[in-house]
Tab-separated table of N, CA and C in Angstrom:
chain	number	residue	atom	x	y	z
A	1	MET	N	6.304	1.226	-31.404
A	1	MET	CA	5.870	1.282	-30.020
A	1	MET	C	4.830	2.378	-29.861
A	2	ARG	N	3.890	2.115	-28.991
A	2	ARG	CA	2.814	3.067	-28.770
A	2	ARG	C	3.210	4.110	-27.739
A	3	SER	N	2.577	5.249	-27.868
A	3	SER	CA	2.757	6.261	-26.828
A	3	SER	C	1.731	5.993	-25.731
A	4	VAL	N	1.933	6.592	-24.604
A	4	VAL	CA	1.009	6.421	-23.488
A	4	VAL	C	-0.375	6.912	-23.870
A	5	ARG	N	-0.479	7.988	-24.614
A	5	ARG	CA	-1.770	8.558	-24.990
A	5	ARG	C	-2.552	7.650	-25.944
A	6	GLU	N	-1.873	6.868	-26.751
A	6	GLU	CA	-2.540	5.978	-27.700
A	6	GLU	C	-3.048	4.707	-27.038
A	7	ASN	N	-2.571	4.414	-25.886
A	7	ASN	CA	-2.882	3.153	-25.234
A	7	ASN	C	-4.287	3.168	-24.650
A	8	LYS	N	-5.065	2.145	-24.955
A	8	LYS	CA	-6.415	2.019	-24.402
A	8	LYS	C	-6.468	0.988	-23.274
A	9	ASN	N	-5.452	0.150	-23.174
A	9	ASN	CA	-5.420	-0.891	-22.157
A	9	ASN	C	-4.290	-0.594	-21.181
A	10	ASN	N	-4.653	-0.053	-20.036
A	10	ASN	CA	-3.644	0.396	-19.072
A	10	ASN	C	-2.897	-0.730	-18.375
A	11	VAL	N	-3.406	-1.951	-18.422
A	11	VAL	CA	-2.745	-3.032	-17.693
A	11	VAL	C	-1.327	-3.252	-18.210
A	12	HIS	N	-1.118	-3.107	-19.506
A	12	HIS	CA	0.222	-3.319	-20.058
A	12	HIS	C	1.164	-2.175	-19.673
A	13	LEU	N	0.641	-0.963	-19.650
A	13	LEU	CA	1.450	0.169	-19.197
A	13	LEU	C	1.804	-0.006	-17.718
A	14	GLU	N	0.837	-0.438	-16.925
A	14	GLU	CA	1.113	-0.689	-15.506
A	14	GLU	C	2.217	-1.728	-15.342
A	15	ASN	N	2.168	-2.772	-16.150
A	15	ASN	CA	3.201	-3.808	-16.063
A	15	ASN	C	4.563	-3.290	-16.503
A	16	ARG	N	4.594	-2.417	-17.518
A	16	ARG	CA	5.868	-1.831	-17.945
A	16	ARG	C	6.462	-1.002	-16.804
A	17	LEU	N	5.614	-0.174	-16.180
A	17	LEU	CA	6.088	0.669	-15.080
A	17	LEU	C	6.475	-0.167	-13.860
A	18	THR	N	5.712	-1.204	-13.584
A	18	THR	CA	6.050	-2.091	-12.468
A	18	THR	C	7.400	-2.747	-12.705
A	19	THR	N	7.632	-3.192	-13.931
A	19	THR	CA	8.908	-3.822	-14.276
A	19	THR	C	10.065	-2.844	-14.122
A	20	ASP	N	9.894	-1.642	-14.644
A	20	ASP	CA	10.994	-0.674	-14.674
A	20	ASP	C	11.228	0.031	-13.345
A	21	LEU	N	10.165	0.235	-12.569
A	21	LEU	CA	10.282	1.035	-11.346
A	21	LEU	C	10.148	0.231	-10.061
A	22	GLY	N	9.708	-1.002	-10.177
A	22	GLY	CA	9.406	-1.804	-8.995
A	22	GLY	C	10.512	-1.864	-7.974
A	23	LYS	N	11.722	-2.122	-8.428
A	23	LYS	CA	12.846	-2.241	-7.493
A	23	LYS	C	13.229	-0.882	-6.909
A	24	HIS	N	12.960	0.182	-7.646
A	24	HIS	CA	13.309	1.533	-7.181
A	24	HIS	C	12.356	2.048	-6.102
A	25	VAL	N	11.097	1.616	-6.166
A	25	VAL	CA	10.097	2.155	-5.236
A	25	VAL	C	9.604	1.123	-4.225
A	26	GLY	N	10.222	-0.055	-4.209
A	26	GLY	CA	9.909	-1.044	-3.188
A	26	GLY	C	8.669	-1.876	-3.430
A	27	LEU	N	8.328	-2.114	-4.700
A	27	LEU	CA	7.178	-2.965	-4.979
A	27	LEU	C	7.518	-4.418	-4.663
A	28	ASP	N	6.498	-5.198	-4.442
A	28	ASP	CA	6.661	-6.607	-4.121
A	28	ASP	C	7.374	-7.328	-5.266
A	29	ALA	N	8.385	-8.121	-4.939
A	29	ALA	CA	9.201	-8.807	-5.947
A	29	ALA	C	8.366	-9.754	-6.803
A	30	VAL	N	7.368	-10.387	-6.222
A	30	VAL	CA	6.505	-11.290	-6.986
A	30	VAL	C	5.717	-10.500	-8.028
A	31	ASP	N	5.222	-9.318	-7.653
A	31	ASP	CA	4.497	-8.475	-8.605
A	31	ASP	C	5.406	-8.022	-9.739
A	32	VAL	N	6.645	-7.700	-9.420
A	32	VAL	CA	7.604	-7.280	-10.449
A	32	VAL	C	7.872	-8.437	-11.401
A	33	ARG	N	8.092	-9.628	-10.869
A	33	ARG	CA	8.347	-10.793	-11.738
A	33	ARG	C	7.142	-11.082	-12.625
A	34	ARG	N	5.936	-10.967	-12.082
A	34	ARG	CA	4.725	-11.198	-12.865
A	34	ARG	C	4.622	-10.163	-13.989
A	35	ALA	N	4.913	-8.914	-13.678
A	35	ALA	CA	4.854	-7.853	-14.691
A	35	ALA	C	5.881	-8.084	-15.791
A	36	GLU	N	7.031	-8.635	-15.429
A	36	GLU	CA	8.079	-8.903	-16.417
A	36	GLU	C	7.641	-9.929	-17.456
A	37	LEU	N	6.632	-10.727	-17.152
A	37	LEU	CA	6.138	-11.745	-18.079
A	37	LEU	C	5.208	-11.178	-19.148
A	38	ASP	N	4.797	-9.933	-19.012
A	38	ASP	CA	3.862	-9.310	-19.952
A	38	ASP	C	4.585	-8.936	-21.246
A	39	GLU	N	4.427	-9.769	-22.267
A	39	GLU	CA	5.086	-9.531	-23.555
A	39	GLU	C	4.548	-8.277	-24.241
A	40	HIS	N	3.251	-8.012	-24.074
A	40	HIS	CA	2.662	-6.823	-24.701
A	40	HIS	C	3.276	-5.551	-24.128
A	41	ALA	N	3.498	-5.526	-22.838
A	41	ALA	CA	4.134	-4.358	-22.210
A	41	ALA	C	5.529	-4.163	-22.774
A	42	ARG	N	6.238	-5.269	-22.930
A	42	ARG	CA	7.602	-5.213	-23.458
A	42	ARG	C	7.612	-4.699	-24.900
A	43	ASP	N	6.624	-5.127	-25.697
A	43	ASP	CA	6.576	-4.749	-27.110
A	43	ASP	C	6.029	-3.344	-27.344
A	44	ARG	N	5.108	-2.901	-26.506
A	44	ARG	CA	4.395	-1.648	-26.759
A	44	ARG	C	5.040	-0.407	-26.158
A	45	PHE	N	5.784	-0.571	-25.081
A	45	PHE	CA	6.286	0.607	-24.374
A	45	PHE	C	7.791	0.537	-24.204
A	46	PRO	N	8.467	1.662	-24.441
A	46	PRO	CA	9.925	1.671	-24.251
A	46	PRO	C	10.265	1.543	-22.767
A	47	ARG	N	11.360	0.899	-22.510
A	47	ARG	CA	11.825	0.693	-21.138
A	47	ARG	C	12.353	2.006	-20.554
A	48	LEU	N	12.061	2.253	-19.282
A	48	LEU	CA	12.624	3.404	-18.578
A	48	LEU	C	13.967	2.984	-18.011
A	49	ARG	N	15.004	3.742	-18.326
A	49	ARG	CA	16.352	3.405	-17.861
A	49	ARG	C	17.036	4.642	-17.297
A	50	GLY	N	18.056	4.392	-16.508
A	50	GLY	CA	18.940	5.451	-16.031
A	50	GLY	C	18.222	6.616	-15.400
A	51	SER	N	18.521	7.813	-15.919
A	51	SER	CA	17.962	9.032	-15.324
A	51	SER	C	16.450	9.107	-15.502
A	52	GLN	N	15.937	8.513	-16.582
A	52	GLN	CA	14.490	8.490	-16.795
A	52	GLN	C	13.806	7.662	-15.700
A	53	ALA	N	14.360	6.498	-15.412
A	53	ALA	CA	13.798	5.638	-14.365
A	53	ALA	C	13.931	6.302	-12.998
A	54	ALA	N	15.065	6.929	-12.745
A	54	ALA	CA	15.280	7.604	-11.459
A	54	ALA	C	14.285	8.744	-11.277
A	55	ALA	N	14.044	9.511	-12.343
A	55	ALA	CA	13.091	10.624	-12.267
A	55	ALA	C	11.667	10.110	-12.056
A	56	ALA	N	11.305	9.037	-12.752
A	56	ALA	CA	9.964	8.469	-12.596
A	56	ALA	C	9.776	7.904	-11.185
A	57	ALA	N	10.799	7.253	-10.655
A	57	ALA	CA	10.721	6.712	-9.293
A	57	ALA	C	10.592	7.841	-8.275
A	58	ALA	N	11.334	8.916	-8.483
A	58	ALA	CA	11.244	10.071	-7.580
A	58	ALA	C	9.840	10.667	-7.624
A	59	ARG	N	9.259	10.724	-8.818
A	59	ARG	CA	7.900	11.254	-8.965
A	59	ARG	C	6.888	10.348	-8.251
A	60	CYS	N	7.069	9.045	-8.363
A	60	CYS	CA	6.184	8.105	-7.653
A	60	CYS	C	6.261	8.324	-6.151
A	61	ARG	N	7.468	8.460	-5.650
A	61	ARG	CA	7.629	8.680	-4.206
A	61	ARG	C	7.009	10.011	-3.789
A	62	GLN	N	7.080	10.995	-4.673
A	62	GLN	CA	6.485	12.297	-4.376
A	62	GLN	C	4.956	12.182	-4.335
A	63	LEU	N	4.387	11.459	-5.291
A	63	LEU	CA	2.936	11.326	-5.365
A	63	LEU	C	2.377	10.401	-4.292
A	64	PHE	N	3.134	9.381	-3.966
A	64	PHE	CA	2.679	8.376	-3.018
A	64	PHE	C	3.596	8.385	-1.799
A	65	ASP	N	3.443	9.382	-0.970
A	65	ASP	CA	4.280	9.548	0.212
A	65	ASP	C	3.758	8.631	1.316
A	66	VAL	N	4.288	7.428	1.359
A	66	VAL	CA	3.810	6.418	2.293
A	66	VAL	C	4.021	6.847	3.740
A	67	GLU	N	5.135	7.491	4.023
A	67	GLU	CA	5.374	7.935	5.403
A	67	GLU	C	4.317	8.941	5.842
A	68	ALA	N	3.931	9.843	4.948
A	68	ALA	CA	2.879	10.808	5.279
A	68	ALA	C	1.545	10.093	5.478
A	69	LEU	N	1.268	9.115	4.631
A	69	LEU	CA	0.036	8.339	4.764
A	69	LEU	C	-0.002	7.606	6.104
A	70	LEU	N	1.103	6.969	6.471
A	70	LEU	CA	1.156	6.244	7.744
A	70	LEU	C	1.004	7.193	8.928
A	71	GLY	N	1.628	8.356	8.840
A	71	GLY	CA	1.497	9.355	9.898
A	71	GLY	C	0.070	9.854	10.032
A	72	ALA	N	-0.580	10.095	8.897
A	72	ALA	CA	-1.968	10.558	8.918
A	72	ALA	C	-2.895	9.482	9.480
A	73	LEU	N	-2.657	8.235	9.080
A	73	LEU	CA	-3.467	7.135	9.607
A	73	LEU	C	-3.301	7.019	11.122
A	74	ALA	N	-2.070	7.060	11.586
A	74	ALA	CA	-1.806	6.972	13.028
A	74	ALA	C	-2.474	8.124	13.780
A	75	ALA	N	-2.421	9.322	13.223
A	75	ALA	CA	-3.044	10.484	13.867
A	75	ALA	C	-4.562	10.335	13.920
A	76	GLU	N	-5.154	9.860	12.832
A	76	GLU	CA	-6.612	9.669	12.811
A	76	GLU	C	-7.041	8.623	13.832
A	77	ILE	N	-6.330	7.503	13.859
A	77	ILE	CA	-6.660	6.446	14.818
A	77	ILE	C	-6.497	6.966	16.242
A	78	GLY	N	-5.444	7.731	16.479
A	78	GLY	CA	-5.173	8.272	17.808
A	78	GLY	C	-6.105	9.390	18.218
A	79	GLY	N	-6.990	9.815	17.327
A	79	GLY	CA	-7.913	10.904	17.619
A	79	GLY	C	-9.152	10.485	18.389
A	80	LEU	N	-9.183	9.274	18.885
A	80	LEU	CA	-10.343	8.801	19.637
A	80	LEU	C	-10.503	9.603	20.926
A	81	ALA	N	-11.732	10.035	21.182
A	81	ALA	CA	-12.049	10.768	22.412
A	81	ALA	C	-13.367	10.231	22.960
A	82	GLU	N	-13.652	10.561	24.207
A	82	GLU	CA	-14.899	10.095	24.824
A	82	GLU	C	-16.118	10.482	24.008
A	83	ASP	N	-16.074	11.675	23.424
A	83	ASP	CA	-17.233	12.158	22.682
A	83	ASP	C	-17.179	11.820	21.193
A	84	SER	N	-16.271	10.945	20.776
A	84	SER	CA	-16.216	10.525	19.369
A	84	SER	C	-17.491	9.763	19.029
A	85	SER	N	-18.101	10.133	17.916
A	85	SER	CA	-19.341	9.465	17.519
A	85	SER	C	-19.047	8.033	17.078
A	86	ALA	N	-20.078	7.223	17.082
A	86	ALA	CA	-19.935	5.823	16.676
A	86	ALA	C	-19.498	5.709	15.219
A	87	GLU	N	-19.801	6.727	14.425
A	87	GLU	CA	-19.449	6.715	13.006
A	87	GLU	C	-18.069	7.306	12.730
A	88	SER	N	-17.392	7.765	13.747
A	88	SER	CA	-16.081	8.391	13.546
A	88	SER	C	-15.056	7.351	13.101
A	89	PHE	N	-14.015	7.828	12.440
A	89	PHE	CA	-12.958	6.929	11.974
A	89	PHE	C	-12.310	6.148	13.119
A	90	PRO	N	-11.946	6.800	14.232
A	90	PRO	CA	-11.316	6.037	15.319
A	90	PRO	C	-12.204	4.919	15.869
A	91	ARG	N	-13.501	5.186	16.017
A	91	ARG	CA	-14.404	4.139	16.526
A	91	ARG	C	-14.576	3.028	15.489
A	92	ALA	N	-14.686	3.402	14.224
A	92	ALA	CA	-14.779	2.387	13.168
A	92	ALA	C	-13.513	1.534	13.150
A	93	PHE	N	-12.369	2.164	13.362
A	93	PHE	CA	-11.121	1.408	13.408
A	93	PHE	C	-11.128	0.421	14.570
A	94	LEU	N	-11.584	0.847	15.745
A	94	LEU	CA	-11.615	-0.061	16.898
A	94	LEU	C	-12.518	-1.264	16.639
A	95	THR	N	-13.619	-1.036	15.946
A	95	THR	CA	-14.490	-2.157	15.571
A	95	THR	C	-13.742	-3.105	14.642
A	96	TRP	N	-13.055	-2.533	13.651
A	96	TRP	CA	-12.259	-3.351	12.722
A	96	TRP	C	-11.178	-4.111	13.488
A	97	ALA	N	-10.490	-3.435	14.391
A	97	ALA	CA	-9.404	-4.060	15.153
A	97	ALA	C	-9.922	-5.220	15.996
A	98	SER	N	-11.107	-5.075	16.568
A	98	SER	CA	-11.649	-6.162	17.397
A	98	SER	C	-11.936	-7.403	16.560
A	99	GLU	N	-12.191	-7.217	15.281
A	99	GLU	CA	-12.483	-8.343	14.390
A	99	GLU	C	-11.234	-8.905	13.714
A	100	HIS	N	-10.192	-8.085	13.563
A	100	HIS	CA	-9.036	-8.495	12.760
A	100	HIS	C	-7.710	-8.582	13.506
A	101	MET	N	-7.676	-8.107	14.730
A	101	MET	CA	-6.425	-8.142	15.495
A	101	MET	C	-6.544	-9.126	16.652
A	102	THR	N	-5.458	-9.822	16.921
A	102	THR	CA	-5.451	-10.813	17.999
A	102	THR	C	-5.192	-10.185	19.362
A	103	ASP	N	-4.569	-9.027	19.391
A	103	ASP	CA	-4.241	-8.358	20.656
A	103	ASP	C	-4.417	-6.850	20.488
A	104	GLN	N	-5.599	-6.358	20.844
A	104	GLN	CA	-5.878	-4.930	20.694
A	104	GLN	C	-5.132	-4.080	21.719
A	105	HIS	N	-4.547	-4.687	22.729
A	105	HIS	CA	-3.821	-3.919	23.745
A	105	HIS	C	-2.592	-3.218	23.170
A	106	VAL	N	-2.062	-3.710	22.051
A	106	VAL	CA	-0.902	-3.036	21.447
A	106	VAL	C	-1.286	-1.671	20.887
A	107	LEU	N	-2.580	-1.390	20.807
A	107	LEU	CA	-3.041	-0.091	20.321
A	107	LEU	C	-2.941	0.992	21.395
A	108	LEU	N	-2.814	0.597	22.640
A	108	LEU	CA	-2.775	1.563	23.742
A	108	LEU	C	-1.368	2.108	23.944
A	109	ASP	N	-1.301	3.370	24.373
A	109	ASP	CA	0.016	3.953	24.646
A	109	ASP	C	0.674	3.180	25.781
A	110	GLU	N	1.990	3.105	25.752
A	110	GLU	CA	2.726	2.275	26.712
A	110	GLU	C	2.869	2.918	28.090
A	111	GLU	N	2.685	4.218	28.190
A	111	GLU	CA	2.870	4.896	29.477
A	111	GLU	C	1.638	4.824	30.366
A	112	THR	N	0.476	5.170	29.809
A	112	THR	CA	-0.727	5.258	30.635
A	112	THR	C	-1.789	4.224	30.283
A	113	PHE	N	-1.680	3.616	29.116
A	113	PHE	CA	-2.678	2.665	28.614
A	113	PHE	C	-4.075	3.276	28.602
A	114	SER	N	-4.143	4.591	28.401
A	114	SER	CA	-5.431	5.277	28.447
A	114	SER	C	-5.816	5.925	27.119
A	115	ARG	N	-4.943	5.840	26.135
A	115	ARG	CA	-5.269	6.422	24.826
A	115	ARG	C	-4.696	5.530	23.732
A	116	ILE	N	-5.250	5.689	22.543
A	116	ILE	CA	-4.797	4.915	21.386
A	116	ILE	C	-3.542	5.574	20.828
A	117	GLU	N	-2.532	4.756	20.571
A	117	GLU	CA	-1.285	5.260	19.992
A	117	GLU	C	-0.737	4.194	19.037
A	118	VAL	N	-0.720	4.533	17.764
A	118	VAL	CA	-0.235	3.615	16.734
A	118	VAL	C	1.002	4.224	16.103
A	119	GLU	N	2.087	3.468	16.080
A	119	GLU	CA	3.323	3.929	15.452
A	119	GLU	C	3.402	3.379	14.029
A	120	GLN	N	4.330	3.926	13.234
A	120	GLN	CA	4.384	3.604	11.810
A	120	GLN	C	4.456	2.118	11.473
A	121	PRO	N	5.256	1.304	12.164
A	121	PRO	CA	5.290	-0.114	11.779
A	121	PRO	C	3.923	-0.796	11.882
A	122	LEU	N	3.164	-0.465	12.925
A	122	LEU	CA	1.836	-1.052	13.063
A	122	LEU	C	0.877	-0.455	12.039
A	123	ALA	N	0.977	0.844	11.790
A	123	ALA	CA	0.125	1.473	10.779
A	123	ALA	C	0.340	0.810	9.419
A	124	LEU	N	1.587	0.523	9.071
A	124	LEU	CA	1.882	-0.155	7.805
A	124	LEU	C	1.275	-1.554	7.800
A	125	ALA	N	1.409	-2.283	8.884
A	125	ALA	CA	0.837	-3.629	8.963
A	125	ALA	C	-0.687	-3.588	8.849
A	126	ILE	N	-1.309	-2.557	9.394
A	126	ILE	CA	-2.762	-2.394	9.285
A	126	ILE	C	-3.151	-2.202	7.825
A	127	LEU	N	-2.466	-1.299	7.127
A	127	LEU	CA	-2.772	-1.070	5.713
A	127	LEU	C	-2.511	-2.315	4.875
A	128	GLU	N	-1.426	-3.014	5.156
A	128	GLU	CA	-1.128	-4.244	4.416
A	128	GLU	C	-2.223	-5.281	4.641
A	129	THR	N	-2.725	-5.369	5.855
A	129	THR	CA	-3.801	-6.311	6.145
A	129	THR	C	-5.074	-5.909	5.406
A	130	LEU	N	-5.378	-4.630	5.402
A	130	LEU	CA	-6.569	-4.151	4.700
A	130	LEU	C	-6.504	-4.412	3.201
A	131	PHE	N	-5.362	-4.098	2.589
A	131	PHE	CA	-5.268	-4.145	1.136
A	131	PHE	C	-4.665	-5.424	0.578
A	132	LEU	N	-3.856	-6.124	1.359
A	132	LEU	CA	-3.167	-7.314	0.857
A	132	LEU	C	-3.592	-8.589	1.583
A	133	GLY	N	-4.434	-8.454	2.600
A	133	GLY	CA	-4.937	-9.620	3.303
A	133	GLY	C	-4.120	-10.047	4.508
A	134	ARG	N	-2.904	-9.569	4.615
A	134	ARG	CA	-2.050	-9.901	5.755
A	134	ARG	C	-0.881	-8.933	5.779
A	135	PRO	N	-0.265	-8.776	6.952
A	135	PRO	CA	0.920	-7.909	6.995
A	135	PRO	C	2.080	-8.567	6.259
A	136	ARG	N	2.891	-7.772	5.621
A	136	ARG	CA	4.055	-8.275	4.882
A	136	ARG	C	5.341	-8.137	5.698
A	137	ALA	N	5.203	-7.955	6.988
A	137	ALA	CA	6.374	-7.822	7.863
A	137	ALA	C	7.204	-9.096	7.805
A	138	ALA	N	8.490	-8.942	7.972
A	138	ALA	CA	9.385	-10.099	7.994
A	138	ALA	C	9.076	-10.962	9.212
A	139	ALA	N	9.266	-12.258	9.057
A	139	ALA	CA	9.088	-13.164	10.195
A	139	ALA	C	10.012	-12.701	11.321
A	140	GLY	N	9.462	-12.608	12.495
A	140	GLY	CA	10.255	-12.176	13.639
A	140	GLY	C	10.272	-10.678	13.871
A	141	GLU	N	9.696	-9.887	12.952
A	141	GLU	CA	9.645	-8.431	13.159
A	141	GLU	C	8.666	-8.134	14.291
A	142	LEU	N	9.123	-7.367	15.266
A	142	LEU	CA	8.338	-7.124	16.473
A	142	LEU	C	7.767	-5.712	16.518
A	143	TYR	N	6.622	-5.614	17.183
A	143	TYR	CA	6.023	-4.329	17.531
A	143	TYR	C	5.644	-4.435	18.996
A	144	ARG	N	6.283	-3.650	19.814
A	144	ARG	CA	6.050	-3.687	21.263
A	144	ARG	C	6.163	-5.122	21.801
A	145	ASP	N	7.246	-5.760	21.436
A	145	ASP	CA	7.597	-7.108	21.897
A	145	ASP	C	6.659	-8.208	21.409
A	146	LYS	N	5.861	-7.932	20.397
A	146	LYS	CA	4.975	-8.950	19.829
A	146	LYS	C	5.236	-9.036	18.333
A	147	GLU	N	5.201	-10.259	17.806
A	147	GLU	CA	5.454	-10.446	16.385
A	147	GLU	C	4.330	-9.802	15.575
A	148	LEU	N	4.692	-8.921	14.645
A	148	LEU	CA	3.702	-8.187	13.853
A	148	LEU	C	2.754	-9.119	13.112
A	149	GLN	N	3.294	-10.149	12.481
A	149	GLN	CA	2.432	-11.058	11.718
A	149	GLN	C	1.398	-11.735	12.603
A	150	GLY	N	1.740	-11.972	13.864
A	150	GLY	CA	0.825	-12.638	14.780
A	150	GLY	C	-0.244	-11.735	15.364
A	151	LEU	N	-0.180	-10.446	15.078
A	151	LEU	CA	-1.167	-9.510	15.627
A	151	LEU	C	-2.466	-9.466	14.833
A	152	PHE	N	-2.499	-10.163	13.685
A	152	PHE	CA	-3.672	-10.089	12.810
A	152	PHE	C	-4.226	-11.474	12.530
A	153	ARG	N	-5.548	-11.538	12.400
A	153	ARG	CA	-6.242	-12.806	12.082
A	153	ARG	C	-6.336	-12.967	10.592
């Protein structure tokens, strides 16, 4: 078996890690099953098990803090002000939302409807739409009384 340093083709290492850590860190089940089919990954890299897998999963969660990312995204989007430039992130997001969301009113705060307020479930659906083409929310999952999947084109 090869060591990580000897490997020149990272796709097989990625598949080994996806197979071993996918269920621990919440990767898509289809991606995990696809990675499990990689015979080269199985032959070249030792499987992570037990405490090794738990430590690697903990390290992944430490490096990829999704909750922090969602919070930062929500804060950036919510930073829209009258004097925000056209090139600012919040204005660019509103342009994106007008093209990709079916109901932009869910972006407004529920009390005054005068400022942008995005909570974590919507922030996650936004990122999923950007990177995966559609939100991965469960059918029937709601955000402010609207089905999350139906909020995106």
